[in-house]
Short mmCIF file of C-alpha atoms and ligand atoms in Angstrom, two decimals:
data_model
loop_
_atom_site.label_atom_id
_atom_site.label_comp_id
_atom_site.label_asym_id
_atom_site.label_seq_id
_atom_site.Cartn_x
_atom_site.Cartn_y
_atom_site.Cartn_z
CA UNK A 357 116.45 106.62 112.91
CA UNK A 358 115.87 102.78 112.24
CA UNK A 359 116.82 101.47 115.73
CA UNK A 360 113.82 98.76 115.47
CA UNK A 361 116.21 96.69 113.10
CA UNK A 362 119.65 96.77 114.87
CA UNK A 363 120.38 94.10 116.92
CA UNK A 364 120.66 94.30 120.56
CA UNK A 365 124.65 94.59 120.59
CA UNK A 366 124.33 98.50 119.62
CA UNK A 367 123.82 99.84 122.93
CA UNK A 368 126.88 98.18 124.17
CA UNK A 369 128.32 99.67 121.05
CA UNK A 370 127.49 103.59 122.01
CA UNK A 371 128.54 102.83 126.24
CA UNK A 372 131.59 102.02 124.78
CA UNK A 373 132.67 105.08 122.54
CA UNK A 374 131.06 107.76 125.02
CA UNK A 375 132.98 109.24 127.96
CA UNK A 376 131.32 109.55 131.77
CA UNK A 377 130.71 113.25 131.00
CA UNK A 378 130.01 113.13 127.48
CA UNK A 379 127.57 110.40 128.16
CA UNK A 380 125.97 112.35 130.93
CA UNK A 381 125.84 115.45 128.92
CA UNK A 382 124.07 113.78 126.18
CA UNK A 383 122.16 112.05 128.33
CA UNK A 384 120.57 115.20 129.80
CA UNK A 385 120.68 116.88 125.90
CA UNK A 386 118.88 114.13 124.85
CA UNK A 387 116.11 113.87 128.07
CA UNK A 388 115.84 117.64 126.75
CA UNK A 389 114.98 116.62 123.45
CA UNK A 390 112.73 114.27 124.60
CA UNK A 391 113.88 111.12 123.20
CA UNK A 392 114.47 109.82 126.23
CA UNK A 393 114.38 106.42 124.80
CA UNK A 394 116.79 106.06 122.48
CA UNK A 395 120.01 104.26 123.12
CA UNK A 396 120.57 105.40 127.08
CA UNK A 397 121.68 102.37 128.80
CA UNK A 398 124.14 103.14 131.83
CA UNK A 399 126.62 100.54 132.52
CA UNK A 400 129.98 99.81 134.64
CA UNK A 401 132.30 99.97 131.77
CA UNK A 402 131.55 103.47 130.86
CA UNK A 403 135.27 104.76 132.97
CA UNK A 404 137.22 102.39 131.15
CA UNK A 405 135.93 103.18 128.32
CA UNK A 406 137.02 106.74 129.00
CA UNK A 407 140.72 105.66 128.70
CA UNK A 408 140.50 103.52 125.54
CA UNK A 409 138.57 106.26 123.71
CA UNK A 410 141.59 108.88 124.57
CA UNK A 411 144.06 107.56 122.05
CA UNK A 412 141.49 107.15 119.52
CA UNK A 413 140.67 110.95 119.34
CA UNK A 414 143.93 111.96 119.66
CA UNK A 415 142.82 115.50 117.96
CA UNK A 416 139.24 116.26 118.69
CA UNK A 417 138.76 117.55 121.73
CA UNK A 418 135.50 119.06 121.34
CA UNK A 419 132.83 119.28 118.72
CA UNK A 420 134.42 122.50 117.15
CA UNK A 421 137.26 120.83 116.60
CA UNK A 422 136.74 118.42 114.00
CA UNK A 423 137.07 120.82 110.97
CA UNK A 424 139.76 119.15 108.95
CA UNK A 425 143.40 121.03 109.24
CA UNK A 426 143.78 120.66 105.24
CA UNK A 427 140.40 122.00 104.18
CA UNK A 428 140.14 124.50 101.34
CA UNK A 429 139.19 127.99 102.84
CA UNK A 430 139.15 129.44 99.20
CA UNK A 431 136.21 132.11 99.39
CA UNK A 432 135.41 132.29 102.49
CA UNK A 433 134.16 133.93 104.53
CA UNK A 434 131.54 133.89 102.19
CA UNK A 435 128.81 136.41 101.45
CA UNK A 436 125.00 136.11 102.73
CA UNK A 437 122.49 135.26 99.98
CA UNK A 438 119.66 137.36 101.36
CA UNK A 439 116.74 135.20 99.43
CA UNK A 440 117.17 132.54 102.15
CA UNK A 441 116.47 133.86 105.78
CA UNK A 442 114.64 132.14 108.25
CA UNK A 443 112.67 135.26 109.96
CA UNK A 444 110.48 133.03 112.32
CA UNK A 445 112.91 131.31 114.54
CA UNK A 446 116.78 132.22 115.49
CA UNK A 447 119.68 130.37 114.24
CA UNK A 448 120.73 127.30 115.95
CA UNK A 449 124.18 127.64 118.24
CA UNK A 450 126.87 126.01 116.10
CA UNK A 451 128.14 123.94 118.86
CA UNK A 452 124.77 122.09 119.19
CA UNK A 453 124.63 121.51 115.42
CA UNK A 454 128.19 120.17 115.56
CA UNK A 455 127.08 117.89 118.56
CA UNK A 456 123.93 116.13 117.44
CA UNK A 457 124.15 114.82 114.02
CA UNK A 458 123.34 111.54 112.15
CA UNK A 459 126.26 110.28 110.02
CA UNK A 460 125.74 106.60 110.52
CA UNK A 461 129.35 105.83 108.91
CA UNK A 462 130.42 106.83 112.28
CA UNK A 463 127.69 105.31 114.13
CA UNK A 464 124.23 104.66 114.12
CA UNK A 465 122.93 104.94 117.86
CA UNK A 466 124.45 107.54 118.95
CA UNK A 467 124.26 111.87 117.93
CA UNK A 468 127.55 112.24 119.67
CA UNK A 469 129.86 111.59 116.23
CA UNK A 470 132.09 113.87 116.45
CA UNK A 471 134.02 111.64 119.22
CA UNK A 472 134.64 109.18 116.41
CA UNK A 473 135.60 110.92 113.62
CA UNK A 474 139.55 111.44 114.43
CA UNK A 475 140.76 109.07 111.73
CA UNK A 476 138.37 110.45 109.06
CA UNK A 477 140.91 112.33 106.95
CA UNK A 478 138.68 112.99 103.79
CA UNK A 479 141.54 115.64 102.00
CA UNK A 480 142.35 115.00 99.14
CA UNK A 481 138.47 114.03 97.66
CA UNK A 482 137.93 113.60 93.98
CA UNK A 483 134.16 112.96 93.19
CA UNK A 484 133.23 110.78 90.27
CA UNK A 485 131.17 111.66 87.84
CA UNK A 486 129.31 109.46 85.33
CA UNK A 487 126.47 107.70 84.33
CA UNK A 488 124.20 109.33 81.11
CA UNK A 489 126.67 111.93 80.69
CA UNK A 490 128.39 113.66 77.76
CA UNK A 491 131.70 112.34 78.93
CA UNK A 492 132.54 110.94 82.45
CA UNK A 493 135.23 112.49 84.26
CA UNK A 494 136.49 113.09 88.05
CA UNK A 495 137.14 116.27 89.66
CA UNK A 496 138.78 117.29 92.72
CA UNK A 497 136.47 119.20 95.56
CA UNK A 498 138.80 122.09 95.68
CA UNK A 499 138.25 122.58 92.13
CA UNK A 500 134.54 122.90 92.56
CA UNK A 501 134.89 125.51 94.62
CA UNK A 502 137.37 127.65 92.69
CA UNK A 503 134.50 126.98 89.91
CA UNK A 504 131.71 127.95 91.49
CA UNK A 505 132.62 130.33 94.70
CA UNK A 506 130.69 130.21 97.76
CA UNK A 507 127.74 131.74 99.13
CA UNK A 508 125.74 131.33 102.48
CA UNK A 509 122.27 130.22 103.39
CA UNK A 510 120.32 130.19 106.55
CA UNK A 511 117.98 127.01 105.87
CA UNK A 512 115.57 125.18 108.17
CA UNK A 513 116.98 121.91 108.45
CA UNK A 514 114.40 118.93 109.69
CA UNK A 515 115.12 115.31 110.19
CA UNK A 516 112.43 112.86 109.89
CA UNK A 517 113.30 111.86 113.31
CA UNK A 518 111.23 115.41 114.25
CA UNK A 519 114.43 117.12 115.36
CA UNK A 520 115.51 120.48 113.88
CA UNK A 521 117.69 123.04 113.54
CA UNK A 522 118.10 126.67 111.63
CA UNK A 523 121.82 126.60 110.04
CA UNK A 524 123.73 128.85 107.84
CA UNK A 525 124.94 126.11 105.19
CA UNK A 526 128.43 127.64 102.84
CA UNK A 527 128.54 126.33 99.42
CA UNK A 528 126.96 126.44 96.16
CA UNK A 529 123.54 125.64 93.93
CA UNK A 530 124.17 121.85 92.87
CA UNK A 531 122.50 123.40 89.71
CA UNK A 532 125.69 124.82 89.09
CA UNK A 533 127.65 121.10 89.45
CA UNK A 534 124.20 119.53 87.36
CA UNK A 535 125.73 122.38 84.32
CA UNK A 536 129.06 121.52 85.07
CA UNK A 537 128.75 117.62 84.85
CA UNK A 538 126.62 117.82 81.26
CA UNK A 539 124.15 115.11 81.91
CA UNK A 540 122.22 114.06 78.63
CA UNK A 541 118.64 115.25 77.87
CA UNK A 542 117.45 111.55 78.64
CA UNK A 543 118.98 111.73 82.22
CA UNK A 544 115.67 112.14 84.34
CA UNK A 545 117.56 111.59 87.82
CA UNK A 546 120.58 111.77 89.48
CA UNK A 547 122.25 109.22 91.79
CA UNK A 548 124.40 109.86 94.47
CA UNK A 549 126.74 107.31 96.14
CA UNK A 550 128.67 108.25 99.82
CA UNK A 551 132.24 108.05 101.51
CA UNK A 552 133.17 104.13 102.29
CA UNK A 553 136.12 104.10 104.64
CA UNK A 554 136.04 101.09 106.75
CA UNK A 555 139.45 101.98 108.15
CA UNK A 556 138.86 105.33 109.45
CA UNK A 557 134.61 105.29 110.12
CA UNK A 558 133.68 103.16 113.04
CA UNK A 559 130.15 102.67 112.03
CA UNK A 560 131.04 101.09 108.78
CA UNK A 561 133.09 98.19 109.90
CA UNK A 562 130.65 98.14 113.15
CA UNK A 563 127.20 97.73 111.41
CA UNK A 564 127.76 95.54 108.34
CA UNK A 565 124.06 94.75 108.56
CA UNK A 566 123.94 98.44 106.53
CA UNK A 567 124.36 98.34 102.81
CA UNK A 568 127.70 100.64 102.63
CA UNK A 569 128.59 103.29 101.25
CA UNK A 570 124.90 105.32 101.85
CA UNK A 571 123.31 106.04 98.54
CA UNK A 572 120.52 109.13 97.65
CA UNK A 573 118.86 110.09 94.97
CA UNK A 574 116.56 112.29 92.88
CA UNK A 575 114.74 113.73 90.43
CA UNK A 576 116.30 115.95 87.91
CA UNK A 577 113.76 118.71 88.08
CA UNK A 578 114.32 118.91 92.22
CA UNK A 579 118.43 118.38 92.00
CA UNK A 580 118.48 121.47 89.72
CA UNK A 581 115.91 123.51 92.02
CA UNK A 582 116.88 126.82 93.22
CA UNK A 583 116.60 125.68 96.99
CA UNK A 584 119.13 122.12 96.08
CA UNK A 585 122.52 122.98 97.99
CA UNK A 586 125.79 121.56 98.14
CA UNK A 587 127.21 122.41 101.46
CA UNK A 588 131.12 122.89 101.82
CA UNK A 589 131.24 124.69 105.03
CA UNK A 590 128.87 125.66 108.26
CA UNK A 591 129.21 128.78 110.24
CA UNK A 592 131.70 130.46 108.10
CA UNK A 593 133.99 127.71 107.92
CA UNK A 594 134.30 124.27 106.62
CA UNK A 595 132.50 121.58 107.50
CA UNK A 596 133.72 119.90 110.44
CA UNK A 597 133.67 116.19 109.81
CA UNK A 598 130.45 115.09 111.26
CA UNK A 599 128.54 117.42 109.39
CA UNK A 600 129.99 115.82 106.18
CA UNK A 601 133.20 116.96 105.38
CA UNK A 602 134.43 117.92 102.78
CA UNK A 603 130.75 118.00 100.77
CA UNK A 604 127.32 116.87 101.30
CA UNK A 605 123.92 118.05 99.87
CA UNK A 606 120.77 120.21 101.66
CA UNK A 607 117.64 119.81 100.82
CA UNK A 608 116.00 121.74 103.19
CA UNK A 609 112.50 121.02 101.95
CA UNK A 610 113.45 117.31 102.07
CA UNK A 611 113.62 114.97 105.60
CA UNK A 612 117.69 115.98 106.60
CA UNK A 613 118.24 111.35 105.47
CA UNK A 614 117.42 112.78 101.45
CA UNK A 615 121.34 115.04 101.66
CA UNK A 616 124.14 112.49 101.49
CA UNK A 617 127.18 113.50 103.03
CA UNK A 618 130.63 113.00 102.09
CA UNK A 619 129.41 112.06 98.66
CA UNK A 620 131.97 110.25 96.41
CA UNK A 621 130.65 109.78 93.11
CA UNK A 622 127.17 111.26 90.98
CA UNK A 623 125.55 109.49 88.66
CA UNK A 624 122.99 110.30 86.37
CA UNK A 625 120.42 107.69 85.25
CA UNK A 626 116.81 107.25 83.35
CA UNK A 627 115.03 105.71 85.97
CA UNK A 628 114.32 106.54 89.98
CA UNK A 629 117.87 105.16 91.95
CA UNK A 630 117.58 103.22 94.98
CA UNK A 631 118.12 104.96 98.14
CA UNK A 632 119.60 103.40 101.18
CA UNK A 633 116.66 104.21 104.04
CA UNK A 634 114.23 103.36 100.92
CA UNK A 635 115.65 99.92 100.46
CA UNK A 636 115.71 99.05 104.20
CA UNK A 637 112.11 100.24 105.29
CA UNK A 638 110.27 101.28 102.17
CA UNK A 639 106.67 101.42 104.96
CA UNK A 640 108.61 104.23 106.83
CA UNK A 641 111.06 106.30 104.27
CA UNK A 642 110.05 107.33 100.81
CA UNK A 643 111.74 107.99 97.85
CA UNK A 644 110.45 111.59 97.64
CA UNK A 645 110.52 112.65 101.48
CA UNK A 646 109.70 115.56 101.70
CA UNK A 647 108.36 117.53 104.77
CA UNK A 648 105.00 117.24 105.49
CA UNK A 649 103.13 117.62 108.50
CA UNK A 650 99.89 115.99 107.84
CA UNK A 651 101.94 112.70 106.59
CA UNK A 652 102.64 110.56 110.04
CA UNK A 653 105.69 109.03 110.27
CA UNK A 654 104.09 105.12 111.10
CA UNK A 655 105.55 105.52 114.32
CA UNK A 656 105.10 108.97 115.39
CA UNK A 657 103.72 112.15 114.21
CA UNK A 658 105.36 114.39 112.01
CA UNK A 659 102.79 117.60 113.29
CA UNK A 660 105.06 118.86 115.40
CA UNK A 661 109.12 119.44 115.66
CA UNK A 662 111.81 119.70 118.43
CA UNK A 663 113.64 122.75 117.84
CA UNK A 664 116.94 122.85 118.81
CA UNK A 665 118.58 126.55 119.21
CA UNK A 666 120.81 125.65 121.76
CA UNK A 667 121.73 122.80 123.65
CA UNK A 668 119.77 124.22 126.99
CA UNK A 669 117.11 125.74 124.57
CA UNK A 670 114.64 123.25 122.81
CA UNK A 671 111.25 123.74 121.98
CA UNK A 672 108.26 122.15 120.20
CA UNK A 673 107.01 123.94 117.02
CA UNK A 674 104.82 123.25 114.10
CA UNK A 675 105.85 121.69 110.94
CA UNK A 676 105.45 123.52 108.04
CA UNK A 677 104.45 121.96 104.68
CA UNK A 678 107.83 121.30 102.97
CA UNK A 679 108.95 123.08 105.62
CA UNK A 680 108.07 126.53 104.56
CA UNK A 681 109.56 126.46 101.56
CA UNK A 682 106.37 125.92 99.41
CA UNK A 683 107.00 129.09 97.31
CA UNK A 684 110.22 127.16 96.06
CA UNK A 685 109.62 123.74 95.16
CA UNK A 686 105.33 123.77 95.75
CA UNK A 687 105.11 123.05 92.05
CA UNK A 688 107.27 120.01 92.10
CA UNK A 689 104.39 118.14 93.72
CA UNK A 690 101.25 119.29 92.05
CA UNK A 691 100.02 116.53 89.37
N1 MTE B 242 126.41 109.58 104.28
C1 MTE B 242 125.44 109.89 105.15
N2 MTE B 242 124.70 111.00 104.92
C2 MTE B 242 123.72 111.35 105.79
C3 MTE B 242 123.43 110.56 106.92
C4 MTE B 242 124.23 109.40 107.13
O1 MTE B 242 124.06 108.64 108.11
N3 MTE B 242 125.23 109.11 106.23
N4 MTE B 242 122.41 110.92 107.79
C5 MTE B 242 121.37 111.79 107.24
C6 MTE B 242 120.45 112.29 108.26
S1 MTE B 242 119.32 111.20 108.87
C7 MTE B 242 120.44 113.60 108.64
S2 MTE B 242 119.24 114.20 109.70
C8 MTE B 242 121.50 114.54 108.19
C9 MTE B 242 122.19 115.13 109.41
O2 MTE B 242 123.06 116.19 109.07
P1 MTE B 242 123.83 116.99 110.20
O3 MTE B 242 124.40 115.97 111.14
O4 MTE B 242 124.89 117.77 109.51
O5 MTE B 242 122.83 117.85 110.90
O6 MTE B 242 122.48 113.92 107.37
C10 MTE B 242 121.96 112.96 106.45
N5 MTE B 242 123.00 112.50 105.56
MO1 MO B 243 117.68 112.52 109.79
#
């Protein structure tokens, strides 16, 4: 996303956490995806680094893999909500969504995370709740979902990066957490504040230049929006770790950087929170973000998307306007 402001150490970074055939797979996935550009420098230590790397991931030996062995799998499999299909364009093959994702706790110039997330044990997770609320209080991320039950949703999923994907998100309405947490009538939004484990995420100890944890926020009217998701599982199952694990919002109408994952605390507040892509490059990331194909990115166009339905399988399509989901959250933006 922002590779203009890392320093130059950060491809030396991704050689060194990327096996010979991982590297050349992603290589060629990424060539596919046109982005030939970003982070591919091929160097000698890339064999060695194949031995170091095997004793970090001890457990993940591909991206399927990386679904935590203690996560909840109260309600699931969960049932279809048929209000949110995607009839235009397939669904994307779960192992390409669970091997191109941006979680830059792990590491911020490379898709590949799922290599790094071995020592990410996020079970147990309270979140904390507080802020302009009737009383603040924590609560435990298995108890959210023996609250409020599951149900799936096949969302279009765009990053502002013009990547994107069709995936059937498990979880529930963050309406229904909003309800749960009792904000007070003067709350107008809600901010949301990530994971920040050092210890066990490689990109947080190896890009302090970040402001850690990642922060998000928004209005009250779009968090309690029909469409607002909080995402427990993908694909009938739990989210693997690089997708979020154990919970992480959807916004689907929203650029993908607007749904924190691995969120740790919510608080609600009277005036428009900070958010962490905001603060570093307010000319390039809004508060608001949301999908629009007639707003350029300043350094490319947003007009047009890479589709990803399978690793071997991308193609360019048009942006829609809030990416087709107008009927939803269209009168959100109408002054
Ligand atoms: N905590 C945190 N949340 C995050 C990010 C991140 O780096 N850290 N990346 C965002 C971006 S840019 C995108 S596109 C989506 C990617 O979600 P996925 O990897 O599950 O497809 O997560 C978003 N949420
Ligand atoms: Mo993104």
């Amino acid at each position: 996303m922002a590779n203009i402001i890392l320093p130059p150490e950060w491809q030396i970074k991704e050689r060194d956490v990327t096996d010979l055939s991982a590297y050349k797979e992603r290589r060629a996935f990424i060539k596919r995806l046109g982005m030939g550009t970003i982070g591919l420098v091929m160097g000698p230590s890339i064999l060695n680094a194949c031995n170091s790397r095997a004793s970090d991931s001890p457990t993940a030996k591909g991206p399927l893999d990386t679904i935590p062995a203690n996560a909840p799998r109260d309600g699931l499999p969960a049932s279809r909500n048929g209000e949110f299909m995607v009839p235009e364009r397939a669904m994307t093959d779960r192992t390409a969504a669970a091997s191109y994702n941006n979680f830059y706790e792990f590491d911020g110039s490379s898709k590949e995370i799922w290599h790094l997330t071995a020592k990410y044990d996020p079970f147990p997770w309270t979140i904390e709740v507080g802020g302009m609320v009737e009383k603040s209080f924590q609560v435990d991320v298995i108890e959210l979902i023996r609250l409020f039950g599951l149900e799936e949703r096949v969302y279009r999923f765009r990053c502002v990066e013009a990547w994107s994907m069709t995936l059937p998100w498990v979880g529930f309405p963050l309406k229904k957490l909003i309800d749960h947490c009792k904000p007070l009538s003067s709350a107008t939004h809600v901010a949301f504040e990530c994971v920040n484990r050092p210890k066990e995420m490689p990109g947080i100890k190896g890009q302090p230049w970040y402001d850690w944890p990642y922060y998000e926020g928004l209005r009250m009217d779009e968090a309690v929006n029909d469409l607002a998701f909080v995402a427990t599982g993908i694909y009938g199952e739990p989210l693997p770790k690089q997708h979020g694990s154990p919970l992480r919002l959807v916004l689907p109408w929203k650029y993908g950087y607007k749904g924190p994952k691995a969120v740790r605390k919510i608080t609600f507040v009277d005036k428009q929170p900070k958010t962490f892509w905001n603060d570093l490059q307010p000319g390039e990331y809004s508060f608001l973000s949301n999908v629009n194909p007639s707003i350029p990115h300043p350094r490319w166009s947003q007009a047009t998307e890479r589709f990803i339905q399978t690793v071997n399988d991308v193609k360019r399509v048009p942006t829609q306007y809030l990416n087709g989901y107008e009927a939803w959250v269209g009168t959100l933006y109408r002054s």
